[in-house]
Structures are given as structure tokens and as C-alpha cells.
């Protein structure tokens, strides 16, 4: 295999534990994923890169029953609070129904392969799964 690459720039695969990083405004502390030219909160232009907690709490979710062709359904799309930073991601390794997913549920970041190119390089995405 040719190796692995993160599917998004803010997923860090190096080191002991995969994690997300955000761009934090040095003026107001607002956090954003991906590159920013200016802060949406205060319009400042200076940012620092900060690691995001790998465990969090589900704050909102929806069970997706209809998707584009080729996307397996149902699945759970969620907003996870990772120590004050909100992350949008899918929940995996949980039954996609209201009996198994709930607001306040504790989850942790996990990575998963999402495709391989013709040279064998594997793209790695992220999701969250229940803790425990």
C-alpha cells in the first residue's frame, strides 16, 4: 500500500492518536475548520492552530433516511461538542435510531478508510462512536 492521507486538512493522522485541529482566532477565540482569511466573529486575520479534544458529547443529531445514490442509509449525522468546539460528523458503530442515539451521549473520535486511489493510497475520514 502506498500509504494513508487524511480526507480533510484538519484531520491529523501523525503521532499516537488521530485528532482534529482548528484555526483559532487570536483576538476572540472563535474556532474554524479549514483555512480562513478572516474571523467570521470579529473580522480579525490572525489565527493559531489548536488541537481539538478527541472525546465529546452529542448536542444534536438527525437520522438520515434519504441520501444521494450509493450512500448507504440510514445513518446518523450529528453535532458533537468537543470541549467547547462544535464538530459536525457522522456517528458510527451505533444503531441509527432514536432508541440508541440521544442528546448528551458521550462519543469519541475514530478514523476510517473511505477510499483508495489507483496507486493504493488510502483516504482516511473521521467519525464519532459511542464511548463504552
mmCIF file of N, CA and C in Angstrom:
data_model
loop_
_atom_site.group_PDB
_atom_site.id
_atom_site.type_symbol
_atom_site.label_atom_id
_atom_site.label_comp_id
_atom_site.label_asym_id
_atom_site.label_seq_id
_atom_site.Cartn_x
_atom_site.Cartn_y
_atom_site.Cartn_z
ATOM 1 N N UNK A 1 0.850 -1.192 0.000
ATOM 2 C CA UNK A 1 0.000 0.000 0.000
ATOM 3 C C UNK A 1 0.885 1.241 0.000
ATOM 4 N N UNK A 2 0.458 2.259 -0.693
ATOM 5 C CA UNK A 2 1.235 3.482 -0.848
ATOM 6 C C UNK A 2 1.155 4.388 0.377
ATOM 7 N N UNK A 3 0.254 4.140 1.285
ATOM 8 C CA UNK A 3 0.144 4.972 2.470
ATOM 9 C C UNK A 3 -1.263 5.476 2.694
ATOM 10 N N UNK A 4 -1.370 6.382 3.650
ATOM 11 C CA UNK A 4 -2.667 6.953 4.015
ATOM 12 C C UNK A 4 -2.559 8.468 4.013
ATOM 13 N N UNK A 5 -3.665 9.114 3.628
ATOM 14 C CA UNK A 5 -3.739 10.569 3.687
ATOM 15 C C UNK A 5 -5.083 10.941 4.314
ATOM 16 N N UNK A 6 -5.123 12.044 5.059
ATOM 17 C CA UNK A 6 -6.404 12.479 5.624
ATOM 18 C C UNK A 6 -7.314 13.024 4.524
ATOM 19 N N UNK A 7 -8.594 12.733 4.626
ATOM 20 C CA UNK A 7 -9.571 13.215 3.650
ATOM 21 C C UNK A 7 -9.760 14.726 3.745
ATOM 22 N N UNK A 8 -9.611 15.278 4.954
ATOM 23 C CA UNK A 8 -9.719 16.724 5.167
ATOM 24 C C UNK A 8 -8.419 17.224 5.806
ATOM 25 N N UNK A 9 -8.062 18.473 5.532
ATOM 26 C CA UNK A 9 -6.815 19.040 6.041
ATOM 27 C C UNK A 9 -6.768 19.137 7.557
ATOM 28 N N UNK A 10 -7.897 19.195 8.213
ATOM 29 C CA UNK A 10 -7.906 19.375 9.663
ATOM 30 C C UNK A 10 -7.932 18.066 10.452
ATOM 31 N N UNK A 11 -7.761 16.931 9.765
ATOM 32 C CA UNK A 11 -7.589 15.640 10.423
ATOM 33 C C UNK A 11 -6.100 15.327 10.436
ATOM 34 N N UNK A 12 -5.544 15.128 11.628
ATOM 35 C CA UNK A 12 -4.119 14.830 11.787
ATOM 36 C C UNK A 12 -3.974 13.345 12.085
ATOM 37 N N UNK A 13 -3.245 12.644 11.222
ATOM 38 C CA UNK A 13 -3.041 11.202 11.395
ATOM 39 C C UNK A 13 -1.698 10.886 12.028
ATOM 40 N N UNK A 14 -0.761 11.828 12.039
ATOM 41 C CA UNK A 14 0.568 11.601 12.604
ATOM 42 C C UNK A 14 0.492 11.496 14.123
ATOM 43 N N UNK A 15 1.448 10.818 14.701
ATOM 44 C CA UNK A 15 1.516 10.732 16.146
ATOM 45 C C UNK A 15 0.756 9.551 16.709
ATOM 46 N N UNK A 16 0.587 9.555 18.026
ATOM 47 C CA UNK A 16 -0.022 8.438 18.733
ATOM 48 C C UNK A 16 -1.523 8.324 18.499
ATOM 49 N N UNK A 17 -2.189 9.459 18.472
ATOM 50 C CA UNK A 17 -3.645 9.435 18.416
ATOM 51 C C UNK A 17 -4.156 10.405 17.342
ATOM 52 N N UNK A 18 -4.921 9.908 16.364
ATOM 53 C CA UNK A 18 -5.505 10.833 15.382
ATOM 54 C C UNK A 18 -6.357 11.884 16.097
ATOM 55 N N UNK A 19 -6.338 13.092 15.564
ATOM 56 C CA UNK A 19 -7.130 14.168 16.164
ATOM 57 C C UNK A 19 -7.427 15.237 15.115
ATOM 58 N N UNK A 20 -8.329 16.120 15.466
ATOM 59 C CA UNK A 20 -8.676 17.255 14.616
ATOM 60 C C UNK A 20 -7.949 18.490 15.112
ATOM 61 N N UNK A 21 -7.709 19.431 14.208
ATOM 62 C CA UNK A 21 -7.159 20.731 14.577
ATOM 63 C C UNK A 21 -8.057 21.809 13.985
ATOM 64 N N UNK A 22 -8.137 22.927 14.694
ATOM 65 C CA UNK A 22 -8.941 24.050 14.225
ATOM 66 C C UNK A 22 -8.065 25.293 14.150
ATOM 67 N N UNK A 23 -8.531 26.255 13.375
ATOM 68 C CA UNK A 23 -7.893 27.560 13.325
ATOM 69 C C UNK A 23 -8.617 28.439 14.343
ATOM 70 N N UNK A 24 -7.883 28.904 15.348
ATOM 71 C CA UNK A 24 -8.473 29.717 16.417
ATOM 72 C C UNK A 24 -8.077 31.174 16.230
ATOM 73 N N UNK A 25 -9.079 32.043 16.231
ATOM 74 C CA UNK A 25 -8.833 33.479 16.120
ATOM 75 C C UNK A 25 -8.068 33.943 17.355
ATOM 76 N N UNK A 26 -6.945 34.633 17.141
ATOM 77 C CA UNK A 26 -6.136 35.092 18.273
ATOM 78 C C UNK A 26 -6.773 36.276 18.993
ATOM 79 N N UNK A 27 -7.772 36.894 18.373
ATOM 80 C CA UNK A 27 -8.438 38.043 19.001
ATOM 81 C C UNK A 27 -9.631 37.624 19.849
ATOM 82 N N UNK A 28 -10.535 36.803 19.277
ATOM 83 C CA UNK A 28 -11.773 36.476 20.011
ATOM 84 C C UNK A 28 -11.895 35.002 20.411
ATOM 85 N N UNK A 29 -10.992 34.144 19.902
ATOM 86 C CA UNK A 29 -11.019 32.737 20.285
ATOM 87 C C UNK A 29 -11.976 31.861 19.487
ATOM 88 N N UNK A 30 -12.655 32.428 18.488
ATOM 89 C CA UNK A 30 -13.559 31.618 17.661
ATOM 90 C C UNK A 30 -12.734 30.575 16.917
ATOM 91 N N UNK A 31 -13.324 29.380 16.747
ATOM 92 C CA UNK A 31 -12.608 28.297 16.073
ATOM 93 C C UNK A 31 -13.304 27.903 14.779
ATOM 94 N N UNK A 32 -12.468 27.608 13.778
ATOM 95 C CA UNK A 32 -12.975 27.235 12.463
ATOM 96 C C UNK A 32 -12.157 26.075 11.918
ATOM 97 N N UNK A 33 -12.795 25.221 11.134
ATOM 98 C CA UNK A 33 -12.076 24.174 10.423
ATOM 99 C C UNK A 33 -11.784 24.699 9.028
ATOM 100 N N UNK A 34 -10.721 24.234 8.437
ATOM 101 C CA UNK A 34 -10.233 24.686 7.134
ATOM 102 C C UNK A 34 -9.631 26.083 7.240
ATOM 103 N N UNK A 35 -9.060 26.526 6.154
ATOM 104 C CA UNK A 35 -8.353 27.814 6.109
ATOM 105 C C UNK A 35 -9.337 28.980 6.135
ATOM 106 N N UNK A 36 -8.940 30.042 6.788
ATOM 107 C CA UNK A 36 -9.749 31.262 6.882
ATOM 108 C C UNK A 36 -8.912 32.465 6.516
ATOM 109 N N UNK A 37 -9.523 33.419 5.832
ATOM 110 C CA UNK A 37 -8.858 34.698 5.590
ATOM 111 C C UNK A 37 -9.153 35.686 6.699
ATOM 112 N N UNK A 38 -10.336 35.563 7.305
ATOM 113 C CA UNK A 38 -10.731 36.457 8.391
ATOM 114 C C UNK A 38 -11.727 35.734 9.287
ATOM 115 N N UNK A 39 -11.781 36.146 10.525
ATOM 116 C CA UNK A 39 -12.695 35.569 11.504
ATOM 117 C C UNK A 39 -14.128 36.015 11.200
ATOM 118 N N UNK A 40 -15.037 35.069 11.206
ATOM 119 C CA UNK A 40 -16.445 35.392 10.962
ATOM 120 C C UNK A 40 -17.063 36.117 12.154
ATOM 121 N N UNK A 41 -16.412 36.048 13.319
ATOM 122 C CA UNK A 41 -16.950 36.690 14.514
ATOM 123 C C UNK A 41 -16.495 38.132 14.678
ATOM 124 N N UNK A 42 -15.179 38.370 14.492
ATOM 125 C CA UNK A 42 -14.653 39.713 14.769
ATOM 126 C C UNK A 42 -13.862 40.312 13.607
ATOM 127 N N UNK A 43 -13.726 39.565 12.515
ATOM 128 C CA UNK A 43 -13.037 40.005 11.305
ATOM 129 C C UNK A 43 -11.524 40.127 11.442
ATOM 130 N N UNK A 44 -10.957 39.658 12.560
ATOM 131 C CA UNK A 44 -9.500 39.655 12.713
ATOM 132 C C UNK A 44 -8.905 38.676 11.703
ATOM 133 N N UNK A 45 -7.607 38.818 11.442
ATOM 134 C CA UNK A 45 -6.986 37.983 10.416
ATOM 135 C C UNK A 45 -5.857 37.091 10.934
ATOM 136 N N UNK A 46 -5.638 37.064 12.232
ATOM 137 C CA UNK A 46 -4.585 36.224 12.795
ATOM 138 C C UNK A 46 -5.189 35.001 13.469
ATOM 139 N N UNK A 47 -4.634 33.823 13.134
ATOM 140 C CA UNK A 47 -5.120 32.560 13.674
ATOM 141 C C UNK A 47 -3.959 31.722 14.165
ATOM 142 N N UNK A 48 -4.250 30.835 15.087
ATOM 143 C CA UNK A 48 -3.300 29.840 15.549
ATOM 144 C C UNK A 48 -3.968 28.480 15.439
ATOM 145 N N UNK A 49 -3.181 27.449 15.219
ATOM 146 C CA UNK A 49 -3.720 26.097 15.099
ATOM 147 C C UNK A 49 -3.796 25.468 16.477
ATOM 148 N N UNK A 50 -4.966 24.913 16.827
ATOM 149 C CA UNK A 50 -5.154 24.291 18.137
ATOM 150 C C UNK A 50 -5.740 22.886 17.966
ATOM 151 N N UNK A 51 -5.297 21.947 18.819
ATOM 152 C CA UNK A 51 -5.873 20.600 18.762
ATOM 153 C C UNK A 51 -7.274 20.596 19.369
ATOM 154 N N UNK A 52 -8.121 19.716 18.863
ATOM 155 C CA UNK A 52 -9.489 19.572 19.348
ATOM 156 C C UNK A 52 -9.576 18.285 20.168
ATOM 157 N N UNK A 53 -10.310 18.328 21.255
ATOM 158 C CA UNK A 53 -10.483 17.146 22.100
ATOM 159 C C UNK A 53 -11.017 15.982 21.270
ATOM 160 N N UNK A 54 -10.573 14.776 21.583
ATOM 161 C CA UNK A 54 -10.983 13.598 20.821
ATOM 162 C C UNK A 54 -12.229 12.935 21.395
ATOM 163 N N UNK A 55 -12.709 13.412 22.540
ATOM 164 C CA UNK A 55 -13.967 12.920 23.101
ATOM 165 C C UNK A 55 -14.916 14.087 23.234
ATOM 166 N N UNK A 56 -16.214 13.785 23.129
ATOM 167 C CA UNK A 56 -17.194 14.853 23.208
ATOM 168 C C UNK A 56 -18.575 14.335 23.538
ATOM 169 N N UNK A 57 -19.548 15.230 23.398
ATOM 170 C CA UNK A 57 -20.939 14.950 23.741
ATOM 171 C C UNK A 57 -21.824 15.318 22.565
ATOM 172 N N UNK A 58 -22.722 14.415 22.198
ATOM 173 C CA UNK A 58 -23.671 14.702 21.123
ATOM 174 C C UNK A 58 -24.596 15.826 21.592
ATOM 175 N N UNK A 59 -24.700 16.891 20.793
ATOM 176 C CA UNK A 59 -25.562 18.027 21.139
ATOM 177 C C UNK A 59 -26.777 18.117 20.218
ATOM 178 N N UNK A 60 -26.695 17.524 19.048
ATOM 179 C CA UNK A 60 -27.819 17.483 18.108
ATOM 180 C C UNK A 60 -27.542 16.349 17.135
ATOM 181 N N UNK A 61 -28.611 15.741 16.633
ATOM 182 C CA UNK A 61 -28.423 14.682 15.650
ATOM 183 C C UNK A 61 -29.679 14.528 14.812
ATOM 184 N N UNK A 62 -29.503 13.897 13.664
ATOM 185 C CA UNK A 62 -30.628 13.528 12.821
ATOM 186 C C UNK A 62 -30.320 12.175 12.215
ATOM 187 N N UNK A 63 -31.340 11.406 12.013
ATOM 188 C CA UNK A 63 -31.187 10.119 11.365
ATOM 189 C C UNK A 63 -31.536 10.334 9.895
ATOM 190 N N UNK A 64 -30.558 10.176 9.042
ATOM 191 C CA UNK A 64 -30.717 10.434 7.616
ATOM 192 C C UNK A 64 -31.260 9.179 6.943
ATOM 193 N N UNK A 65 -32.424 9.326 6.331
ATOM 194 C CA UNK A 65 -33.086 8.185 5.692
ATOM 195 C C UNK A 65 -32.980 8.218 4.172
ATOM 196 N N UNK A 66 -32.701 9.385 3.597
ATOM 197 C CA UNK A 66 -32.578 9.524 2.144
ATOM 198 C C UNK A 66 -31.283 10.250 1.844
ATOM 199 N N UNK A 67 -30.511 9.719 0.887
ATOM 200 C CA UNK A 67 -29.228 10.337 0.524
ATOM 201 C C UNK A 67 -28.988 10.146 -0.968
ATOM 202 N N UNK A 68 -27.883 10.676 -1.417
ATOM 203 C CA UNK A 68 -27.511 10.541 -2.829
ATOM 204 C C UNK A 68 -27.329 9.068 -3.179
ATOM 205 N N UNK A 69 -27.520 8.713 -4.436
ATOM 206 C CA UNK A 69 -27.322 7.319 -4.842
ATOM 207 C C UNK A 69 -25.942 6.812 -4.425
ATOM 208 N N UNK A 70 -25.899 5.593 -3.904
ATOM 209 C CA UNK A 70 -24.647 4.984 -3.482
ATOM 210 C C UNK A 70 -24.273 5.239 -2.039
ATOM 211 N N UNK A 71 -24.995 6.122 -1.364
ATOM 212 C CA UNK A 71 -24.724 6.393 0.051
ATOM 213 C C UNK A 71 -25.663 5.513 0.873
ATOM 214 N N UNK A 72 -25.111 4.603 1.679
ATOM 215 C CA UNK A 72 -25.979 3.721 2.475
ATOM 216 C C UNK A 72 -26.761 4.493 3.533
ATOM 217 N N UNK A 73 -28.029 4.195 3.645
ATOM 218 C CA UNK A 73 -28.887 4.804 4.663
ATOM 219 C C UNK A 73 -29.585 3.680 5.417
ATOM 220 N N UNK A 74 -30.048 3.914 6.617
ATOM 221 C CA UNK A 74 -29.946 5.169 7.374
ATOM 222 C C UNK A 74 -28.566 5.327 8.016
ATOM 223 N N UNK A 75 -28.234 6.589 8.325
ATOM 224 C CA UNK A 75 -27.034 6.886 9.101
ATOM 225 C C UNK A 75 -27.340 8.077 9.995
ATOM 226 N N UNK A 76 -26.464 8.299 10.963
ATOM 227 C CA UNK A 76 -26.671 9.366 11.937
ATOM 228 C C UNK A 76 -25.687 10.500 11.673
ATOM 229 N N UNK A 77 -26.205 11.690 11.405
ATOM 230 C CA UNK A 77 -25.396 12.906 11.287
ATOM 231 C C UNK A 77 -25.565 13.666 12.602
ATOM 232 N N UNK A 78 -24.453 14.143 13.157
ATOM 233 C CA UNK A 78 -24.520 14.746 14.486
ATOM 234 C C UNK A 78 -23.654 15.997 14.594
ATOM 235 N N UNK A 79 -23.946 16.779 15.618
ATOM 236 C CA UNK A 79 -23.083 17.868 16.063
ATOM 237 C C UNK A 79 -22.560 17.432 17.426
ATOM 238 N N UNK A 80 -21.237 17.362 17.533
ATOM 239 C CA UNK A 80 -20.588 16.894 18.749
ATOM 240 C C UNK A 80 -19.831 18.057 19.380
ATOM 241 N N UNK A 81 -20.058 18.273 20.671
ATOM 242 C CA UNK A 81 -19.329 19.292 21.424
ATOM 243 C C UNK A 81 -18.064 18.649 21.972
ATOM 244 N N UNK A 82 -16.919 19.059 21.430
ATOM 245 C CA UNK A 82 -15.624 18.549 21.861
ATOM 246 C C UNK A 82 -14.946 19.610 22.720
ATOM 247 N N UNK A 83 -15.305 19.635 23.979
ATOM 248 C CA UNK A 83 -14.728 20.589 24.939
ATOM 249 C C UNK A 83 -14.850 22.029 24.459
ATOM 250 N N UNK A 84 -16.039 22.378 23.970
ATOM 251 C CA UNK A 84 -16.317 23.748 23.553
ATOM 252 C C UNK A 84 -16.243 24.001 22.056
ATOM 253 N N UNK A 85 -15.706 23.071 21.297
ATOM 254 C CA UNK A 85 -15.649 23.210 19.841
ATOM 255 C C UNK A 85 -16.682 22.278 19.234
ATOM 256 N N UNK A 86 -17.567 22.815 18.419
ATOM 257 C CA UNK A 86 -18.614 22.011 17.780
ATOM 258 C C UNK A 86 -18.081 21.391 16.496
ATOM 259 N N UNK A 87 -18.275 20.072 16.364
ATOM 260 C CA UNK A 87 -17.806 19.329 15.206
ATOM 261 C C UNK A 87 -18.996 18.631 14.562
ATOM 262 N N UNK A 88 -19.169 18.795 13.259
ATOM 263 C CA UNK A 88 -20.210 18.071 12.523
ATOM 264 C C UNK A 88 -19.591 16.803 11.965
ATOM 265 N N UNK A 89 -20.225 15.667 12.262
ATOM 266 C CA UNK A 89 -19.692 14.385 11.793
ATOM 267 C C UNK A 89 -20.769 13.321 11.891
ATOM 268 N N UNK A 90 -20.530 12.196 11.248
ATOM 269 C CA UNK A 90 -21.435 11.059 11.375
ATOM 270 C C UNK A 90 -21.091 10.263 12.624
ATOM 271 N N UNK A 91 -22.100 9.596 13.178
ATOM 272 C CA UNK A 91 -21.883 8.651 14.267
ATOM 273 C C UNK A 91 -21.868 7.263 13.656
ATOM 274 N N UNK A 92 -20.912 6.445 14.067
ATOM 275 C CA UNK A 92 -20.824 5.078 13.569
ATOM 276 C C UNK A 92 -20.810 4.117 14.749
ATOM 277 N N UNK A 93 -20.930 2.849 14.440
ATOM 278 C CA UNK A 93 -20.923 1.789 15.450
ATOM 279 C C UNK A 93 -22.043 1.960 16.471
ATOM 280 N N UNK A 94 -23.186 2.462 15.988
ATOM 281 C CA UNK A 94 -24.383 2.613 16.805
ATOM 282 C C UNK A 94 -25.585 2.415 15.879
ATOM 283 N N UNK A 95 -26.629 1.793 16.393
ATOM 284 C CA UNK A 95 -27.844 1.617 15.594
ATOM 285 C C UNK A 95 -28.418 2.994 15.255
ATOM 286 N N UNK A 96 -28.756 3.250 14.000
ATOM 287 C CA UNK A 96 -29.257 4.574 13.612
ATOM 288 C C UNK A 96 -30.743 4.748 13.924
ATOM 289 N N UNK A 97 -31.069 4.775 15.212
ATOM 290 C CA UNK A 97 -32.454 5.018 15.627
ATOM 291 C C UNK A 97 -32.467 5.741 16.964
ATOM 292 N N UNK A 98 -33.616 6.318 17.280
ATOM 293 C CA UNK A 98 -33.745 7.151 18.484
ATOM 294 C C UNK A 98 -33.641 6.351 19.780
ATOM 295 N N UNK A 99 -33.715 5.050 19.706
ATOM 296 C CA UNK A 99 -33.538 4.235 20.911
ATOM 297 C C UNK A 99 -32.065 4.124 21.299
ATOM 298 N N UNK A 100 -31.163 4.291 20.328
ATOM 299 C CA UNK A 100 -29.741 4.090 20.583
ATOM 300 C C UNK A 100 -28.914 5.374 20.549
ATOM 301 N N UNK A 101 -29.441 6.432 19.961
ATOM 302 C CA UNK A 101 -28.737 7.713 19.878
ATOM 303 C C UNK A 101 -29.525 8.731 20.684
ATOM 304 N N UNK A 102 -28.812 9.539 21.474
ATOM 305 C CA UNK A 102 -29.509 10.544 22.273
ATOM 306 C C UNK A 102 -28.631 11.776 22.481
ATOM 307 N N UNK A 103 -29.289 12.895 22.706
ATOM 308 C CA UNK A 103 -28.589 14.117 23.067
ATOM 309 C C UNK A 103 -27.884 13.861 24.397
ATOM 310 N N UNK A 104 -26.648 14.296 24.516
ATOM 311 C CA UNK A 104 -25.883 14.083 25.741
ATOM 312 C C UNK A 104 -25.039 12.818 25.723
ATOM 313 N N UNK A 105 -25.157 12.027 24.678
ATOM 314 C CA UNK A 105 -24.394 10.788 24.570
ATOM 315 C C UNK A 105 -22.901 11.095 24.447
ATOM 316 N N UNK A 106 -22.072 10.353 25.179
ATOM 317 C CA UNK A 106 -20.615 10.521 25.129
ATOM 318 C C UNK A 106 -20.066 9.737 23.941
ATOM 319 N N UNK A 107 -19.207 10.405 23.164
ATOM 320 C CA UNK A 107 -18.634 9.799 21.966
ATOM 321 C C UNK A 107 -17.144 10.118 21.875
ATOM 322 N N UNK A 108 -16.452 9.369 21.010
ATOM 323 C CA UNK A 108 -15.023 9.610 20.776
ATOM 324 C C UNK A 108 -14.739 9.577 19.281
ATOM 325 N N UNK A 109 -13.699 10.305 18.902
ATOM 326 C CA UNK A 109 -13.266 10.383 17.512
ATOM 327 C C UNK A 109 -12.675 9.045 17.081
ATOM 328 N N UNK A 110 -13.046 8.604 15.896
ATOM 329 C CA UNK A 110 -12.451 7.420 15.272
ATOM 330 C C UNK A 110 -12.175 7.747 13.808
ATOM 331 N N UNK A 111 -11.225 7.026 13.242
ATOM 332 C CA UNK A 111 -10.927 7.200 11.829
ATOM 333 C C UNK A 111 -11.351 5.951 11.072
ATOM 334 N N UNK A 112 -11.582 6.135 9.776
ATOM 335 C CA UNK A 112 -11.990 5.006 8.950
ATOM 336 C C UNK A 112 -11.567 5.248 7.510
ATOM 337 N N UNK A 113 -11.181 4.187 6.810
ATOM 338 C CA UNK A 113 -10.847 4.350 5.392
ATOM 339 C C UNK A 113 -12.107 4.649 4.598
ATOM 340 N N UNK A 114 -11.995 5.574 3.641
ATOM 341 C CA UNK A 114 -13.177 5.919 2.844
ATOM 342 C C UNK A 114 -12.955 5.734 1.352
ATOM 343 N N UNK A 115 -11.760 5.299 0.976
ATOM 344 C CA UNK A 115 -11.497 5.030 -0.432
ATOM 345 C C UNK A 115 -10.014 4.882 -0.693
ATOM 346 N N UNK A 116 -9.697 4.251 -1.802
ATOM 347 C CA UNK A 116 -8.311 4.036 -2.195
ATOM 348 C C UNK A 116 -8.149 4.437 -3.653
ATOM 349 N N UNK A 117 -7.077 5.181 -3.950
ATOM 350 C CA UNK A 117 -6.857 5.587 -5.338
ATOM 351 C C UNK A 117 -6.143 4.489 -6.120
ATOM 352 N N UNK A 118 -5.894 4.729 -7.386
ATOM 353 C CA UNK A 118 -5.312 3.714 -8.270
ATOM 354 C C UNK A 118 -3.878 3.346 -7.890
ATOM 355 N N UNK A 119 -3.212 4.182 -7.115
ATOM 356 C CA UNK A 119 -1.845 3.888 -6.673
ATOM 357 C C UNK A 119 -1.805 3.224 -5.305
ATOM 358 N N UNK A 120 -2.992 2.983 -4.718
ATOM 359 C CA UNK A 120 -3.058 2.312 -3.424
ATOM 360 C C UNK A 120 -3.045 3.233 -2.221
ATOM 361 N N UNK A 121 -3.095 4.537 -2.433
ATOM 362 C CA UNK A 121 -3.142 5.473 -1.315
ATOM 363 C C UNK A 121 -4.563 5.499 -0.752
ATOM 364 N N UNK A 122 -4.656 5.307 0.541
ATOM 365 C CA UNK A 122 -5.953 5.212 1.211
ATOM 366 C C UNK A 122 -6.328 6.561 1.830
ATOM 367 N N UNK A 123 -7.523 7.043 1.518
ATOM 368 C CA UNK A 123 -8.038 8.274 2.128
ATOM 369 C C UNK A 123 -8.700 7.894 3.448
ATOM 370 N N UNK A 124 -8.391 8.642 4.492
ATOM 371 C CA UNK A 124 -8.906 8.360 5.828
ATOM 372 C C UNK A 124 -9.833 9.496 6.255
ATOM 373 N N UNK A 125 -11.039 9.141 6.644
ATOM 374 C CA UNK A 125 -12.007 10.107 7.148
ATOM 375 C C UNK A 125 -12.180 9.941 8.645
ATOM 376 N N UNK A 126 -13.068 10.739 9.222
ATOM 377 C CA UNK A 126 -13.314 10.627 10.656
ATOM 378 C C UNK A 126 -14.803 10.580 10.928
ATOM 379 N N UNK A 127 -15.123 10.050 12.089
ATOM 380 C CA UNK A 127 -16.495 9.983 12.580
ATOM 381 C C UNK A 127 -16.384 9.910 14.103
ATOM 382 N N UNK A 128 -17.512 9.749 14.751
ATOM 383 C CA UNK A 128 -17.519 9.551 16.205
ATOM 384 C C UNK A 128 -18.280 8.273 16.505
ATOM 385 N N UNK A 129 -17.887 7.608 17.592
ATOM 386 C CA UNK A 129 -18.591 6.413 18.044
ATOM 387 C C UNK A 129 -18.863 6.538 19.530
ATOM 388 N N UNK A 130 -19.876 5.812 20.031
ATOM 389 C CA UNK A 130 -20.187 5.873 21.449
ATOM 390 C C UNK A 130 -18.995 5.411 22.312
ATOM 391 N N UNK A 131 -18.852 6.032 23.462
ATOM 392 C CA UNK A 131 -17.833 5.624 24.429
ATOM 393 C C UNK A 131 -18.489 4.570 25.315
ATOM 394 N N UNK A 132 -17.787 3.456 25.477
ATOM 395 C CA UNK A 132 -18.280 2.411 26.378
ATOM 396 C C UNK A 132 -19.177 1.414 25.815
#
